[in-house]
Short mmCIF file of C-alpha atoms in Angstrom, two decimals:
data_model
loop_
_atom_site.label_atom_id
_atom_site.label_comp_id
_atom_site.label_asym_id
_atom_site.label_seq_id
_atom_site.Cartn_x
_atom_site.Cartn_y
_atom_site.Cartn_z
CA UNK A 31 -22.55 30.97 23.76
CA UNK A 32 -25.67 31.89 21.55
CA UNK A 33 -23.20 33.41 19.10
CA UNK A 34 -21.37 30.30 18.62
CA UNK A 35 -24.29 28.00 18.60
CA UNK A 36 -25.40 30.60 15.78
CA UNK A 37 -22.18 30.13 13.83
CA UNK A 38 -21.99 26.24 14.44
CA UNK A 39 -25.56 26.18 12.66
CA UNK A 40 -24.29 28.53 9.84
CA UNK A 41 -21.80 26.41 9.52
CA UNK A 42 -23.45 22.97 9.56
CA UNK A 43 -26.10 24.36 6.66
CA UNK A 44 -23.33 25.55 4.41
CA UNK A 45 -21.42 21.91 5.17
CA UNK A 46 -24.90 20.70 4.07
CA UNK A 47 -24.87 22.14 0.70
CA UNK A 48 -25.03 19.38 -2.21
CA UNK A 49 -22.68 20.83 -4.47
CA UNK A 50 -19.98 20.86 -2.09
CA UNK A 51 -20.51 17.32 -1.17
CA UNK A 52 -20.23 16.68 -4.89
CA UNK A 53 -16.87 18.25 -5.07
CA UNK A 54 -15.73 17.10 -1.73
CA UNK A 55 -16.34 13.11 -3.13
CA UNK A 56 -14.71 14.13 -6.57
CA UNK A 57 -11.60 15.72 -4.17
CA UNK A 58 -11.30 12.00 -2.89
CA UNK A 59 -10.98 10.75 -6.08
CA UNK A 60 -8.03 13.16 -7.03
CA UNK A 61 -6.51 12.37 -3.57
CA UNK A 62 -6.48 8.71 -4.43
CA UNK A 63 -4.78 9.63 -7.68
CA UNK A 64 -2.36 11.63 -6.34
CA UNK A 65 -1.40 8.87 -3.62
CA UNK A 66 -1.19 6.34 -6.79
CA UNK A 67 1.36 8.22 -8.29
CA UNK A 68 3.15 9.04 -5.00
CA UNK A 69 3.25 4.91 -4.37
CA UNK A 70 4.92 4.61 -8.08
CA UNK A 71 7.46 7.34 -7.00
CA UNK A 72 8.23 5.93 -3.97
CA UNK A 73 8.26 2.16 -5.88
CA UNK A 74 10.94 4.02 -8.44
CA UNK A 75 13.15 5.04 -5.52
CA UNK A 76 13.06 1.76 -3.83
CA UNK A 77 14.66 0.51 -7.20
CA UNK A 78 16.91 3.19 -7.63
CA UNK A 79 15.09 4.47 -10.95
CA UNK A 80 13.40 7.87 -9.73
CA UNK A 81 14.17 11.15 -11.29
CA UNK A 82 11.33 13.36 -9.40
CA UNK A 83 10.57 14.19 -5.90
CA UNK A 84 9.21 10.95 -3.97
CA UNK A 85 6.47 13.19 -2.53
CA UNK A 86 2.87 14.43 -3.31
CA UNK A 87 4.43 17.57 -5.49
CA UNK A 88 6.30 15.05 -7.77
CA UNK A 89 2.98 13.07 -8.12
CA UNK A 90 1.34 16.07 -9.11
CA UNK A 91 4.27 16.90 -11.49
CA UNK A 92 3.65 13.33 -13.06
CA UNK A 93 0.51 13.58 -13.77
CA UNK A 94 0.86 17.10 -15.35
CA UNK A 95 3.35 15.73 -17.80
CA UNK A 96 0.62 13.18 -19.00
CA UNK A 97 -2.11 14.15 -21.87
CA UNK A 98 -4.39 16.34 -20.45
CA UNK A 99 -2.18 16.19 -17.41
CA UNK A 100 -2.91 20.29 -16.86
CA UNK A 101 -6.84 20.05 -16.42
CA UNK A 102 -6.31 16.68 -14.34
CA UNK A 103 -4.33 18.82 -11.95
CA UNK A 104 -6.68 21.84 -11.69
CA UNK A 105 -9.55 19.25 -11.30
CA UNK A 106 -7.55 17.87 -8.33
CA UNK A 107 -6.70 21.30 -6.93
CA UNK A 108 -10.40 22.27 -7.12
CA UNK A 109 -11.40 19.06 -5.47
CA UNK A 110 -8.92 19.29 -3.07
CA UNK A 111 -9.74 23.03 -2.22
CA UNK A 112 -13.58 21.72 -1.66
CA UNK A 113 -12.32 19.04 0.71
CA UNK A 114 -10.34 21.87 2.74
CA UNK A 115 -13.63 23.95 2.78
CA UNK A 116 -15.63 21.03 3.88
CA UNK A 117 -13.50 20.22 6.81
CA UNK A 118 -12.88 23.74 7.87
CA UNK A 119 -17.10 23.76 8.31
CA UNK A 120 -16.63 20.45 10.26
CA UNK A 121 -14.28 22.16 12.60
CA UNK A 122 -16.26 25.28 12.89
CA UNK A 123 -19.70 23.37 14.02
CA UNK A 124 -19.80 19.87 12.60
CA UNK A 125 -19.21 16.04 14.48
CA UNK A 126 -22.47 16.77 15.91
CA UNK A 127 -22.66 13.06 16.72
CA UNK A 128 -20.05 13.20 19.13
CA UNK A 129 -20.17 14.36 22.60
CA UNK A 130 -17.82 16.22 25.11
CA UNK A 131 -13.93 15.47 24.48
CA UNK A 132 -14.64 13.14 21.71
CA UNK A 133 -16.18 16.06 19.59
CA UNK A 134 -13.48 18.60 20.42
CA UNK A 135 -10.96 16.10 19.38
CA UNK A 136 -12.63 15.49 16.13
CA UNK A 137 -12.64 19.04 15.64
CA UNK A 138 -9.20 19.57 15.91
CA UNK A 139 -8.62 16.65 13.53
CA UNK A 140 -10.64 18.65 11.16
CA UNK A 141 -8.63 21.88 11.45
CA UNK A 142 -5.48 19.40 10.90
CA UNK A 143 -7.07 18.13 7.67
CA UNK A 144 -7.88 21.70 6.33
CA UNK A 145 -4.47 22.66 6.53
CA UNK A 146 -3.20 19.29 4.71
CA UNK A 147 -5.88 19.75 1.67
CA UNK A 148 -5.19 23.40 1.48
CA UNK A 149 -1.32 22.64 1.39
CA UNK A 150 -1.96 20.32 -1.26
CA UNK A 151 -4.54 22.32 -3.01
CA UNK A 152 -1.84 25.09 -3.14
CA UNK A 153 0.81 22.62 -4.53
CA UNK A 154 -1.64 21.67 -7.36
CA UNK A 155 -2.16 25.15 -8.31
CA UNK A 156 2.04 25.91 -8.49
CA UNK A 157 2.32 22.60 -10.29
CA UNK A 158 -0.56 24.25 -12.95
CA UNK A 159 1.07 27.18 -12.80
CA UNK A 160 4.61 25.96 -13.03
CA UNK A 161 5.34 27.97 -10.39
CA UNK A 162 6.72 25.31 -7.98
CA UNK A 163 10.41 23.99 -8.62
CA UNK A 164 11.68 20.95 -6.54
CA UNK A 165 9.79 20.69 -3.21
CA UNK A 166 12.53 19.02 -1.58
CA UNK A 167 15.08 22.06 -2.67
CA UNK A 168 12.64 24.60 -1.22
CA UNK A 169 12.35 22.97 2.05
CA UNK A 170 15.83 22.75 2.47
CA UNK A 171 16.01 26.80 1.68
CA UNK A 172 13.66 27.62 4.28
CA UNK A 173 15.01 25.15 6.76
CA UNK A 174 18.20 27.10 6.36
CA UNK A 175 16.98 30.27 6.56
CA UNK A 176 14.97 29.15 9.62
CA UNK A 177 18.18 27.87 11.38
CA UNK A 178 20.07 31.51 10.74
CA UNK A 179 17.36 33.00 12.58
CA UNK A 180 16.86 33.53 16.39
CA UNK A 181 15.20 30.58 17.96
CA UNK A 182 15.11 28.92 14.38
CA UNK A 183 16.44 25.69 15.18
CA UNK A 184 14.30 25.34 18.17
CA UNK A 185 11.30 26.17 15.79
CA UNK A 186 12.64 23.39 12.98
CA UNK A 187 12.90 21.06 15.75
CA UNK A 188 9.47 21.62 17.14
CA UNK A 189 8.25 21.45 13.46
CA UNK A 190 9.90 17.88 13.39
CA UNK A 191 8.58 16.84 16.68
CA UNK A 192 4.95 17.86 15.16
CA UNK A 193 5.78 15.82 12.15
CA UNK A 194 6.64 12.87 13.96
CA UNK A 195 3.55 13.02 15.98
CA UNK A 196 1.42 13.17 13.15
CA UNK A 197 3.06 10.03 11.76
CA UNK A 198 2.80 8.26 15.02
CA UNK A 199 -0.87 9.33 14.97
CA UNK A 200 -1.48 7.98 11.59
CA UNK A 201 -0.19 4.60 12.55
CA UNK A 202 -2.36 4.48 15.73
CA UNK A 203 -5.39 5.66 13.47
CA UNK A 204 -5.16 3.04 11.31
CA UNK A 205 -3.96 0.29 13.45
CA UNK A 206 -6.99 0.69 15.64
CA UNK A 207 -9.51 1.12 12.49
CA UNK A 208 -10.52 4.32 13.73
CA UNK A 209 -11.20 5.70 10.38
CA UNK A 210 -14.35 3.15 9.94
CA UNK A 211 -16.31 5.65 12.30
CA UNK A 212 -16.43 8.48 9.25
CA UNK A 213 -17.60 5.73 6.64
CA UNK A 214 -21.31 4.78 6.14
CA UNK A 215 -20.53 1.12 6.45
CA UNK A 216 -24.00 0.37 6.71
CA UNK A 217 -24.37 0.49 3.15
CA UNK A 218 -21.54 -1.45 2.54
CA UNK A 219 -21.47 -5.15 1.67
CA UNK A 220 -19.43 -7.28 3.84
CA UNK A 221 -16.84 -7.73 1.29
CA UNK A 222 -16.62 -4.17 0.72
CA UNK A 223 -16.54 -3.11 4.35
CA UNK A 224 -13.83 -6.03 4.93
CA UNK A 225 -11.68 -4.59 1.82
CA UNK A 226 -11.91 -1.07 3.10
CA UNK A 227 -10.81 -1.89 6.27
CA UNK A 228 -7.64 -3.76 5.01
CA UNK A 229 -7.06 -0.79 2.55
CA UNK A 230 -7.61 1.79 5.31
CA UNK A 231 -5.04 -0.34 7.71
CA UNK A 232 -2.25 -0.44 5.37
CA UNK A 233 -2.70 2.74 3.73
CA UNK A 234 -2.59 5.02 7.51
CA UNK A 235 -0.10 2.78 8.81
CA UNK A 236 2.19 3.43 5.61
CA UNK A 237 1.62 7.40 5.47
CA UNK A 238 2.35 7.36 9.18
CA UNK A 239 5.63 5.55 8.86
CA UNK A 240 6.74 8.08 5.88
CA UNK A 241 5.63 11.04 7.84
CA UNK A 242 7.40 9.78 11.08
CA UNK A 243 10.59 9.00 9.21
CA UNK A 244 10.58 12.70 7.71
CA UNK A 245 9.71 14.26 11.17
CA UNK A 246 12.91 12.41 12.50
CA UNK A 247 15.14 13.97 9.82
CA UNK A 248 13.75 17.24 10.36
CA UNK A 249 14.74 16.79 14.12
CA UNK A 250 17.87 15.56 13.06
CA UNK A 251 18.46 18.50 10.85
CA UNK A 252 18.14 20.81 13.71
CA UNK A 253 20.26 19.30 16.30
CA UNK A 254 22.81 18.99 13.71
CA UNK A 255 22.39 22.49 12.03
CA UNK A 256 22.01 20.36 8.87
CA UNK A 257 19.58 21.66 6.20
CA UNK A 258 20.08 19.12 3.74
CA UNK A 259 18.49 16.58 6.36
CA UNK A 260 15.14 18.23 6.24
CA UNK A 261 14.00 17.38 2.58
CA UNK A 262 10.66 16.53 3.75
CA UNK A 263 8.80 12.78 2.68
CA UNK A 264 11.61 12.25 -0.30
CA UNK A 265 14.38 12.20 1.93
CA UNK A 266 12.53 9.94 4.20
CA UNK A 267 11.92 7.48 1.55
CA UNK A 268 15.48 7.79 0.33
CA UNK A 269 16.62 7.12 4.10
CA UNK A 270 14.71 4.04 4.32
CA UNK A 271 15.95 2.59 1.25
CA UNK A 272 19.68 2.93 2.32
CA UNK A 273 18.60 0.69 5.33
CA UNK A 274 19.13 -2.75 5.71
CA UNK A 275 16.51 -4.68 3.54
CA UNK A 276 15.41 -1.12 2.72
CA UNK A 277 14.41 -2.23 -1.20
CA UNK A 278 12.16 -4.38 0.62
CA UNK A 279 10.77 -1.89 3.72
CA UNK A 280 10.33 1.04 1.06
CA UNK A 281 8.23 -1.31 -1.17
CA UNK A 282 5.98 -2.35 1.38
CA UNK A 283 5.26 1.43 2.17
CA UNK A 284 4.83 2.14 -1.39
CA UNK A 285 2.37 -0.73 -1.50
CA UNK A 286 0.73 0.94 1.54
CA UNK A 287 0.44 4.16 0.36
CA UNK A 288 -1.08 2.75 -2.93
CA UNK A 289 -3.40 1.12 -0.74
CA UNK A 290 -4.71 4.69 0.82
CA UNK A 291 -4.89 5.88 -2.54
CA UNK A 292 -7.11 3.36 -3.26
CA UNK A 293 -9.28 3.58 -0.01
CA UNK A 294 -9.69 7.34 -1.14
CA UNK A 295 -11.76 6.04 -4.30
CA UNK A 296 -13.86 3.97 -1.42
CA UNK A 297 -14.08 7.11 0.76
CA UNK A 298 -15.24 8.85 -2.62
CA UNK A 299 -18.39 6.78 -2.19
CA UNK A 300 -19.06 5.99 1.37
CA UNK A 301 -17.44 8.85 3.29
CA UNK A 302 -20.03 10.61 5.63
CA UNK A 303 -19.76 14.33 4.06
#
């Protein structure tokens, strides 16, 4: 028990590092930019004009192609890495304001955020170094390889279930406004708090819908032994567009993702770090 407390205390002291806080807050700005570009790609898919992946890697490649784009991509990568370190420390010994089961759940959520931020930081580094090609093709190739291995289809199906569950969780998280407890709402004006609430609800619900559809497609790929179905968020957005009123629905999702991007800017200022 004493070793656990010592580890938590060390993690807590490290998490209080001012430079880490500043980098994490800058990371939220980069995360917001990536989601705004992601939303723009989703809109292009909605109206049939997209030529790049409709996911975060496509957004980072779009950013990389702009003036000073390489510098911005590496800055985003560093910020996301700082966010991953911050959340890893929170998982190790943070969320002290919570008690019992609630604290356990928050620490597990921090583990999930750590993985997400590390993945996006790694993606940004790949885009910076031109090491990554089409992410949807890479996911399809990985899925196909897994399906040929023993028990691979079960593993792919399980991954799809986890992704779909994350999508449902994001929708619930946004709809119940659980994100507000992580904000310094006492420092907000009434208008800013209302804006943050609306952006958070729209953003988390939209992301949840996109991830949920992506998870279902991965499950379908496992059931039908069809790796082409498992192409991540890009396939999810294209699938949504193909439905009745698909352009309208995908436009709403794109606007929701854009709302999340703007919400990230507010998090940069008001998130409890």
